[in-house]
Amino acid sequence: MGNDREHRIFNPRMECMSRDERAQLQSERLVQTVRYEYDHVPVYRARMDAKCIRPEDIHGIEDLKYLPFMEKTDLRDQWPFGLLAAPKRDIVRIQGSSGTTGHPIVSGYTRNDVDVWSEMMARTLTAAGCTPDDIVQVAYGFGLFTGGFGAYQGADKIGAMVLPMSSGNTQRQILMMKDLGVTMLCCTPSYAAYLGETVRDMGLDPNVDLKLKAGCFGAEPWTEEMRVHIEELLGIDACDIYGLTEIAGPGVSFACLEKDGMHINEDHVIAEIINPATGEPLPYGESGELVFTTITKTGMPMLRYRTHDICSLNPEPCACGRTTVRMTRITGRTDDMLIIRGVNVFPSQIESVLVGIKGVAPHYMLVVDRVNSSDTMEVQVEMTEEMFSDTISHIEQVRKNITDQIKSVVGIATNVKLVAPKSIPRSEGKAKRVIDHRKL
Ligand code: AMP
Ligand code: ZN
């Protein structure tokens, strides 16, 4: 869906160059990065040697497919500094991620890498409408997690007024938002929804009491339905923003105000989609695992890094004027896909059903277990206050409706349980949506 909003572009030269010119730039930068990585990172050199590939065999992006992959396990195996390509004294920042599987990972950024990241975030915020006249509230956590610093650096580069709130203390967030006339918000989508609900609970009307116009929300999967919900709750444009610690942090890709996919900063990274089972590259439009190669980083460059995030790529030019490839929303991760009685289930499929149903809030928890050797999934969903005081028969009708819709979207029967308002724990950072007792 197009819209008639004015599109702002931070770096028109890089964001709007012809696809041929960009391919040429990517090829040059790739050749340099491969040589640099080979010369400075022994494990990667050994891996290339094992495949009998030498840096001089890589002439451009058409040769990318010959390079070996890198994985999150490489960061763990080389913990903490084994993948650094630059001397330690050139590293000016460490950021990290707890990941979902326990052992943390860290990445080292040189001054150049922090600048590249700031540039990507400045592009991101500009695409959502940010100018030096804006006041940007950063309610992503500040710390090893990249969200807080990333948004801060981008807004700072634009010259906007930054409010580095970090996450949490919701009432105070709203007080600052209101009294300082904040115009842009950066946080996880689940926290944006929570902030929006709290604004309403405090008796405020976002269209009257707040000056918010847009938000950049990411760091976790969310759906189109959730986007519309947040836009209505806060009276804003909600733009998706994607990134990961290993590649740069948030801003690797971002939605413009067309909200039709996320523009990838292709002068800094090359994106591929592969078949997760075979590793074979897939054509544009096909859904698979997203793989990134950094072509401007010097601290810890990543070559064909497997993200385990699932999406597809769209090379069509966008109405905003950018020529960069867009990635679709992340529909799930290869590793958070639940397999319930042999059927693949992603939490985002359940979310897309729930957000469309009146009487329930988009706060849910999937509780998975195995009973008598068969998988069970309970979908716990919060009722709204009005629904909670409604008749039992109406509540039962809604419950049945949700059960039927999940069955038709996901293909399996689930046990839907409607729970009291505000009983599912709220998240100030990334939301936890699944409890899988089978893995305990
Ligand atoms: P971290 O490095 O801890 O920030 O985690 C990065 C991971 O967060 C990515 O690999 C994705 O799985 C997830 N992520 C980040 N942004 C988004 C987004 N906009 N939509 C879906 N998942 C996201
Ligand atoms: Zn666009």
Coordinates of C-alpha atoms and ligand atoms in Angstrom, one line a residue:
M1 CA 0.0 0.0 0.0
G2 CA 1.5 3.3 -1.0
N3 CA 1.0 6.6 0.8
D4 CA 1.5 10.2 0.0
R5 CA 3.9 11.1 2.9
E6 CA 7.1 12.9 2.1
H7 CA 10.0 10.5 2.1
R8 CA 13.2 11.7 3.7
I9 CA 16.5 10.0 2.7
F10 CA 19.6 10.5 4.8
N11 CA 22.2 9.4 2.2
P12 CA 20.6 9.6 -1.3
R13 CA 23.9 8.8 -3.0
M14 CA 24.2 5.4 -1.3
E15 CA 20.5 4.6 -0.8
C16 CA 19.4 5.5 -4.4
M17 CA 22.3 4.5 -6.6
S18 CA 21.5 2.2 -9.6
R19 CA 21.6 -1.5 -8.9
D20 CA 24.5 -2.0 -11.3
E21 CA 26.6 0.7 -9.6
R22 CA 25.8 -0.9 -6.3
A23 CA 26.7 -4.4 -7.5
Q24 CA 30.1 -3.0 -8.6
L25 CA 30.6 -1.3 -5.2
Q26 CA 29.7 -4.5 -3.4
S27 CA 32.0 -6.6 -5.5
E28 CA 35.0 -4.3 -4.8
R29 CA 34.3 -4.2 -1.1
L30 CA 33.7 -8.0 -0.9
V31 CA 37.1 -8.7 -2.6
Q32 CA 38.8 -6.5 -0.1
T33 CA 37.0 -8.0 2.9
V34 CA 37.8 -11.6 1.9
R35 CA 41.5 -10.7 1.6
Y36 CA 41.4 -8.9 4.9
E37 CA 39.6 -11.7 6.7
Y38 CA 41.9 -14.4 5.2
D39 CA 45.0 -12.5 6.3
H40 CA 43.8 -11.7 9.8
V41 CA 41.5 -14.4 11.1
P42 CA 43.2 -17.9 11.4
V43 CA 40.0 -19.9 11.8
Y44 CA 38.5 -18.4 8.7
R45 CA 41.7 -18.9 6.7
A46 CA 41.8 -22.5 7.7
R47 CA 38.2 -22.9 6.6
M48 CA 38.9 -21.4 3.2
D49 CA 42.0 -23.5 2.9
A50 CA 40.0 -26.6 3.7
K51 CA 37.7 -25.8 0.8
C52 CA 40.7 -25.0 -1.5
I53 CA 39.5 -21.4 -1.9
R54 CA 42.0 -18.6 -2.0
P55 CA 41.2 -14.9 -1.7
E56 CA 42.2 -14.3 -5.4
D57 CA 39.5 -16.8 -6.5
I58 CA 36.8 -14.3 -5.3
H59 CA 36.3 -11.7 -8.0
G60 CA 33.0 -10.2 -7.1
I61 CA 29.5 -10.9 -5.7
E62 CA 28.9 -13.7 -8.2
D63 CA 31.6 -15.7 -6.3
L64 CA 30.1 -15.2 -2.9
K65 CA 28.5 -18.7 -3.0
Y66 CA 31.9 -20.4 -2.9
L67 CA 32.7 -18.9 0.5
P68 CA 32.2 -21.0 3.7
F69 CA 29.5 -20.0 6.1
M70 CA 30.0 -18.5 9.6
E71 CA 27.7 -19.5 12.5
K72 CA 26.8 -18.3 15.9
T73 CA 28.7 -21.4 17.2
D74 CA 31.9 -19.8 15.7
L75 CA 31.5 -16.8 18.0
R76 CA 31.1 -19.2 21.0
D77 CA 34.0 -21.4 20.0
Q78 CA 36.3 -18.4 19.4
W79 CA 35.0 -16.7 22.6
P80 CA 35.8 -13.9 23.3
F81 CA 38.2 -12.5 20.7
G82 CA 39.2 -15.3 18.3
L83 CA 37.3 -13.7 15.4
L84 CA 38.8 -10.2 15.8
A85 CA 40.4 -9.2 12.5
A86 CA 41.7 -5.9 14.0
P87 CA 44.2 -5.5 16.8
K88 CA 42.6 -5.3 20.2
R89 CA 43.8 -1.7 20.7
D90 CA 41.7 -0.6 17.7
I91 CA 38.5 -2.0 19.2
V92 CA 36.5 0.9 20.8
R93 CA 33.3 -1.0 21.7
I94 CA 32.1 -4.4 22.8
Q95 CA 28.4 -5.2 22.3
G96 CA 26.8 -8.5 23.1
S97 CA 23.8 -10.7 23.0
S98 CA 22.6 -13.2 25.5
G99 CA 21.0 -15.2 22.7
T100 CA 18.3 -17.7 23.3
T101 CA 20.6 -20.6 24.1
G102 CA 22.6 -19.5 27.1
H103 CA 26.2 -18.7 26.3
P104 CA 26.6 -15.0 25.5
I105 CA 28.3 -13.8 22.3
V106 CA 30.2 -10.6 21.9
S107 CA 31.3 -8.6 18.9
G108 CA 34.1 -6.0 18.8
Y109 CA 33.7 -2.7 16.9
T110 CA 36.4 -0.4 15.7
R111 CA 35.8 3.3 15.4
N112 CA 35.0 2.7 11.7
D113 CA 32.4 0.0 12.7
V114 CA 30.7 2.3 15.2
D115 CA 30.5 5.0 12.5
V116 CA 29.1 2.6 9.9
W117 CA 26.5 1.5 12.4
S118 CA 25.6 5.1 13.3
E119 CA 25.2 5.9 9.6
M120 CA 22.8 2.9 9.2
M121 CA 20.8 4.0 12.2
A122 CA 20.7 7.7 10.9
R123 CA 19.3 6.3 7.6
T124 CA 16.8 4.2 9.6
L125 CA 15.4 7.1 11.7
T126 CA 15.4 9.5 8.8
A127 CA 13.3 7.0 6.8
A128 CA 10.7 7.1 9.6
G129 CA 10.7 10.9 9.4
C130 CA 13.3 12.0 11.9
T131 CA 15.0 15.4 11.4
P132 CA 17.1 17.7 13.7
D133 CA 13.8 19.1 14.9
D134 CA 12.7 15.8 16.5
I135 CA 12.9 14.6 20.1
V136 CA 13.7 10.9 20.1
Q137 CA 12.9 8.8 23.2
V138 CA 15.1 5.7 23.3
A139 CA 13.4 3.1 25.4
Y140 CA 15.5 0.2 24.2
G141 CA 17.9 -1.0 26.9
F142 CA 21.3 0.6 27.1
G143 CA 24.1 -1.9 27.8
L144 CA 25.6 -4.8 25.9
F145 CA 22.4 -5.1 24.0
T146 CA 22.7 -3.0 20.8
G147 CA 19.2 -1.4 20.8
G148 CA 19.9 1.6 23.1
F149 CA 23.2 2.7 21.8
G150 CA 22.2 2.1 18.2
A151 CA 19.2 4.3 18.3
Y152 CA 21.1 6.9 20.4
Q153 CA 24.0 7.0 17.8
G154 CA 21.6 7.4 14.8
A155 CA 19.5 10.2 16.4
D156 CA 22.7 11.9 17.5
K157 CA 24.2 11.7 14.0
I158 CA 21.0 13.3 12.6
G159 CA 21.3 16.0 15.3
A160 CA 17.9 15.3 16.9
M161 CA 17.4 15.8 20.6
V162 CA 17.9 12.4 22.3
L163 CA 16.3 11.2 25.4
P164 CA 18.2 8.1 26.5
M165 CA 15.6 6.6 28.8
S166 CA 16.6 2.9 28.5
S167 CA 13.8 0.4 29.0
G168 CA 11.5 0.1 32.0
N169 CA 9.9 2.5 34.5
T170 CA 6.9 2.8 32.2
Q171 CA 5.0 5.6 34.1
R172 CA 8.1 7.8 34.0
Q173 CA 8.6 7.1 30.3
I174 CA 5.1 8.4 29.6
L175 CA 5.6 11.4 31.8
M176 CA 8.8 12.4 29.9
M177 CA 7.1 11.6 26.6
K178 CA 4.2 14.0 27.5
D179 CA 6.1 16.8 29.2
L180 CA 9.0 17.0 26.8
G181 CA 6.8 16.6 23.7
V182 CA 8.6 13.6 22.4
T183 CA 8.0 13.0 18.7
M184 CA 9.7 9.7 18.0
L185 CA 10.0 6.5 20.0
C186 CA 12.4 3.6 19.7
C187 CA 11.8 0.4 21.6
T188 CA 10.8 -3.2 21.0
P189 CA 7.3 -3.6 19.5
S190 CA 6.1 -5.5 22.6
Y191 CA 7.2 -2.6 24.8
A192 CA 5.6 -0.1 22.4
A193 CA 2.2 -2.0 22.8
Y194 CA 2.6 -2.0 26.6
L195 CA 3.4 1.8 26.6
G196 CA 0.4 2.4 24.4
E197 CA -1.9 0.5 26.7
T198 CA -0.5 2.3 29.7
V199 CA -1.1 5.7 28.1
R200 CA -4.7 4.7 27.7
D201 CA -4.9 3.4 31.2
M202 CA -3.6 6.7 32.5
G203 CA -6.5 8.4 30.8
L204 CA -4.4 10.1 28.2
D205 CA -5.4 10.5 24.6
P206 CA -2.2 10.1 22.5
N207 CA -3.6 12.3 19.7
V208 CA -4.2 15.1 22.2
D209 CA -1.7 14.7 25.0
L210 CA 1.3 13.4 23.1
K211 CA 3.3 14.7 20.1
L212 CA 4.5 11.3 19.0
K213 CA 4.5 10.9 15.2
A214 CA 6.5 7.8 14.5
G215 CA 8.4 4.9 16.1
C216 CA 11.2 2.5 15.0
F217 CA 10.4 -0.8 16.6
G218 CA 12.4 -4.1 16.3
A219 CA 14.8 -6.5 17.9
E220 CA 12.1 -9.2 18.0
P221 CA 9.6 -10.7 15.5
W222 CA 6.2 -8.9 15.2
T223 CA 3.4 -9.0 12.7
E224 CA 1.6 -6.6 10.4
E225 CA -1.4 -6.9 12.7
M226 CA 0.7 -5.9 15.6
R227 CA 2.0 -2.9 13.6
V228 CA -1.6 -1.7 13.0
H229 CA -2.4 -2.2 16.6
I230 CA 0.5 -0.1 17.8
E231 CA -0.2 2.6 15.3
E232 CA -3.8 2.8 16.6
L233 CA -2.8 2.7 20.2
L234 CA -0.2 5.5 20.0
G235 CA -1.5 7.4 16.9
I236 CA 1.8 7.1 15.0
D237 CA 3.6 5.5 12.1
A238 CA 5.3 2.3 13.3
C239 CA 8.3 1.2 11.3
D240 CA 10.1 -2.1 11.5
I241 CA 13.8 -2.1 12.1
Y242 CA 16.1 -5.1 12.0
G243 CA 19.6 -5.9 13.0
L244 CA 21.9 -8.2 15.0
T245 CA 24.9 -7.7 17.2
E246 CA 27.2 -9.8 15.0
I247 CA 26.5 -7.7 11.9
A248 CA 26.2 -4.2 13.4
G249 CA 23.2 -4.0 15.7
P250 CA 19.9 -2.4 14.7
G251 CA 19.7 -0.6 11.4
V252 CA 21.0 -3.4 9.1
S253 CA 17.7 -2.9 7.5
F254 CA 14.7 -0.6 8.1
A255 CA 11.2 0.1 6.8
C256 CA 10.5 3.5 5.2
L257 CA 7.0 5.1 5.5
E258 CA 5.7 2.9 2.7
K259 CA 6.0 0.1 5.3
D260 CA 6.4 -2.5 2.7
G261 CA 9.5 -4.4 3.7
M262 CA 12.8 -3.3 5.1
H263 CA 15.5 -1.6 3.0
I264 CA 18.9 -3.4 3.5
N265 CA 21.9 -1.1 3.7
E266 CA 23.5 -2.9 0.8
D267 CA 26.6 -0.7 0.6
H268 CA 27.6 -2.1 4.0
V269 CA 26.2 -5.7 3.8
I270 CA 25.3 -8.3 1.2
A271 CA 22.2 -10.3 1.9
E272 CA 21.5 -13.8 0.6
I273 CA 18.6 -16.2 1.2
I274 CA 19.6 -19.8 1.4
N275 CA 17.8 -23.1 1.9
P276 CA 18.5 -23.8 5.6
A277 CA 18.8 -27.5 5.0
T278 CA 21.1 -27.5 2.0
G279 CA 22.8 -24.1 2.2
E280 CA 22.0 -23.5 -1.5
P281 CA 21.2 -19.8 -2.4
L282 CA 17.6 -19.2 -3.3
P283 CA 16.2 -16.7 -5.8
Y284 CA 14.5 -13.4 -4.9
G285 CA 11.0 -13.9 -3.6
E286 CA 11.6 -17.3 -2.1
S287 CA 11.5 -17.6 1.7
G288 CA 14.5 -19.1 3.5
E289 CA 17.3 -18.3 5.9
L290 CA 18.9 -14.9 5.8
V291 CA 22.7 -14.7 5.4
F292 CA 24.8 -11.6 5.7
T293 CA 28.3 -10.7 4.6
T294 CA 29.7 -7.4 6.0
I295 CA 31.8 -5.5 3.4
T296 CA 32.8 -2.4 5.4
K297 CA 33.5 -3.7 8.9
T298 CA 37.0 -4.0 10.2
G299 CA 36.7 -5.2 13.8
M300 CA 34.9 -8.5 13.4
P301 CA 33.9 -8.8 9.7
M302 CA 31.4 -11.6 9.0
L303 CA 31.4 -13.6 5.8
R304 CA 28.2 -15.4 5.0
Y305 CA 26.9 -15.3 8.5
R306 CA 23.9 -17.5 9.0
T307 CA 21.3 -15.5 11.0
H308 CA 18.7 -18.3 11.3
D309 CA 16.1 -15.7 10.6
I310 CA 13.5 -16.5 8.0
C311 CA 12.3 -14.0 5.3
S312 CA 12.5 -13.3 1.6
L313 CA 14.1 -10.5 -0.5
N314 CA 12.4 -8.1 -2.9
P315 CA 14.6 -6.3 -5.4
E316 CA 11.7 -4.1 -6.8
P317 CA 12.4 -0.3 -6.5
C318 CA 10.3 1.3 -3.7
A319 CA 8.0 4.3 -4.0
C320 CA 10.2 6.1 -1.5
G321 CA 13.0 6.4 -4.1
R322 CA 15.5 3.9 -2.5
T323 CA 16.9 1.2 -4.8
T324 CA 18.1 -1.1 -2.1
V325 CA 16.7 -4.6 -1.8
R326 CA 14.0 -5.0 0.8
M327 CA 13.6 -7.9 3.1
T328 CA 10.1 -9.0 4.3
R329 CA 9.2 -9.1 7.9
I330 CA 11.0 -12.0 9.8
T331 CA 8.4 -14.7 9.9
G332 CA 10.3 -16.8 12.4
R333 CA 13.7 -18.3 13.2
T334 CA 14.8 -21.7 12.1
D335 CA 15.4 -22.3 15.8
D336 CA 12.2 -20.8 17.3
M337 CA 10.0 -22.8 15.0
L338 CA 8.0 -25.1 17.1
I339 CA 7.3 -28.5 15.8
I340 CA 4.0 -29.6 17.2
R341 CA 2.9 -33.1 16.3
G342 CA 5.0 -32.8 13.2
V343 CA 3.6 -29.5 12.1
N344 CA 5.8 -26.4 11.9
V345 CA 4.4 -23.6 14.0
F346 CA 5.8 -20.0 14.4
P347 CA 4.6 -17.8 17.2
S348 CA 4.0 -15.0 14.7
Q349 CA 1.2 -17.1 13.1
I350 CA -0.6 -17.2 16.4
E351 CA 0.0 -13.5 16.9
S352 CA -1.5 -12.6 13.6
V353 CA -4.7 -14.4 14.6
L354 CA -4.9 -12.8 18.1
V355 CA -4.3 -9.2 17.1
G356 CA -7.4 -9.4 14.8
I357 CA -9.8 -10.6 17.5
K358 CA -11.9 -8.1 19.5
G359 CA -11.9 -8.7 23.2
V360 CA -8.4 -10.0 23.6
A361 CA -5.1 -8.2 24.0
P362 CA -2.1 -9.2 21.9
H363 CA -0.3 -10.6 24.9
Y364 CA 0.1 -14.3 24.7
M365 CA 2.2 -17.2 25.8
L366 CA 2.5 -20.6 24.1
V367 CA 3.0 -23.4 26.6
V368 CA 4.2 -26.5 24.9
D369 CA 4.4 -29.9 26.5
R370 CA 4.5 -33.6 25.8
V371 CA 1.7 -35.7 27.3
N372 CA 1.6 -39.5 26.7
S373 CA 4.2 -39.1 23.9
S374 CA 2.0 -36.5 22.1
D375 CA 2.8 -32.8 21.8
T376 CA 0.3 -30.4 23.3
M377 CA 0.1 -26.6 22.9
E378 CA -1.8 -24.3 25.1
V379 CA -2.3 -20.7 23.8
Q380 CA -2.8 -18.4 26.8
V381 CA -4.3 -15.1 25.8
E382 CA -5.3 -12.1 27.8
M383 CA -8.8 -10.8 27.8
T384 CA -9.4 -7.0 27.7
E385 CA -11.1 -5.5 30.8
E386 CA -14.4 -5.3 29.0
M387 CA -14.3 -8.9 27.9
F388 CA -13.3 -10.0 31.4
S389 CA -16.6 -8.7 32.8
D390 CA -18.7 -10.1 29.9
T391 CA -20.9 -13.1 30.1
I392 CA -19.4 -16.6 30.3
S393 CA -21.2 -17.7 27.1
H394 CA -19.7 -14.7 25.2
I395 CA -16.2 -15.5 26.5
E396 CA -16.6 -19.1 25.5
Q397 CA -17.7 -18.0 22.0
V398 CA -14.6 -15.8 21.6
R399 CA -12.4 -18.7 22.9
K400 CA -13.9 -21.0 20.3
N401 CA -13.5 -18.5 17.6
I402 CA -9.8 -18.2 18.4
T403 CA -9.4 -22.0 18.5
D404 CA -11.0 -22.3 15.1
Q405 CA -8.9 -19.5 13.5
I406 CA -5.6 -20.9 14.9
K407 CA -6.6 -24.3 13.5
S408 CA -7.2 -22.9 10.1
V409 CA -4.0 -20.8 10.0
V410 CA -1.6 -23.2 11.7
G411 CA -3.4 -26.5 10.9
I412 CA -3.4 -28.0 14.3
A413 CA -5.8 -28.1 17.3
T414 CA -4.6 -26.1 20.3
N415 CA -6.0 -25.6 23.7
V416 CA -6.9 -21.9 24.0
K417 CA -7.1 -20.5 27.5
L418 CA -8.4 -16.9 28.1
V419 CA -6.6 -15.4 31.1
A420 CA -7.2 -12.3 33.2
P421 CA -6.2 -8.9 31.9
K422 CA -2.5 -8.0 32.6
S423 CA -1.7 -11.5 33.9
I424 CA 0.9 -12.4 31.3
P425 CA 4.3 -10.8 32.2
R426 CA 5.0 -7.6 30.2
S427 CA 8.4 -7.2 28.6
E428 CA 10.4 -4.0 28.6
G429 CA 12.8 -5.6 26.1
K430 CA 12.4 -8.7 23.9
A431 CA 9.2 -10.5 24.7
K432 CA 9.2 -14.2 25.8
R433 CA 6.4 -15.9 24.0
V434 CA 7.1 -19.6 24.4
I435 CA 7.5 -22.0 27.3
D436 CA 8.5 -25.3 25.9
H437 CA 8.5 -27.9 28.7
R438 CA 9.6 -30.6 26.2
K439 CA 13.1 -29.0 26.2
L440 CA 13.5 -28.8 30.0
Ligands
AMP1 P1 20.5 -9.4 19.1 O1 21.8 -9.5 18.5 O2 20.5 -9.9 20.5 O3 19.9 -8.0 19.0 O4 19.4 -10.3 18.4 C1 19.3 -10.3 17.0 C2 18.1 -11.1 16.6 O5 16.9 -10.4 17.0 C3 18.0 -11.2 15.1 O6 18.8 -12.3 14.6 C4 16.5 -11.6 15.0 O7 16.2 -12.9 15.3 C5 15.9 -10.7 16.1 N1 15.3 -9.4 15.4 C6 15.9 -8.2 15.4 N2 15.2 -7.3 14.8 C7 14.1 -8.0 14.4 C8 12.9 -7.6 13.7 N3 12.7 -6.4 13.3 N4 12.0 -8.6 13.4 C9 12.2 -9.8 13.8 N5 13.2 -10.3 14.5 C10 14.2 -9.3 14.8
ZN2 ZN 11.0 2.5 0.6

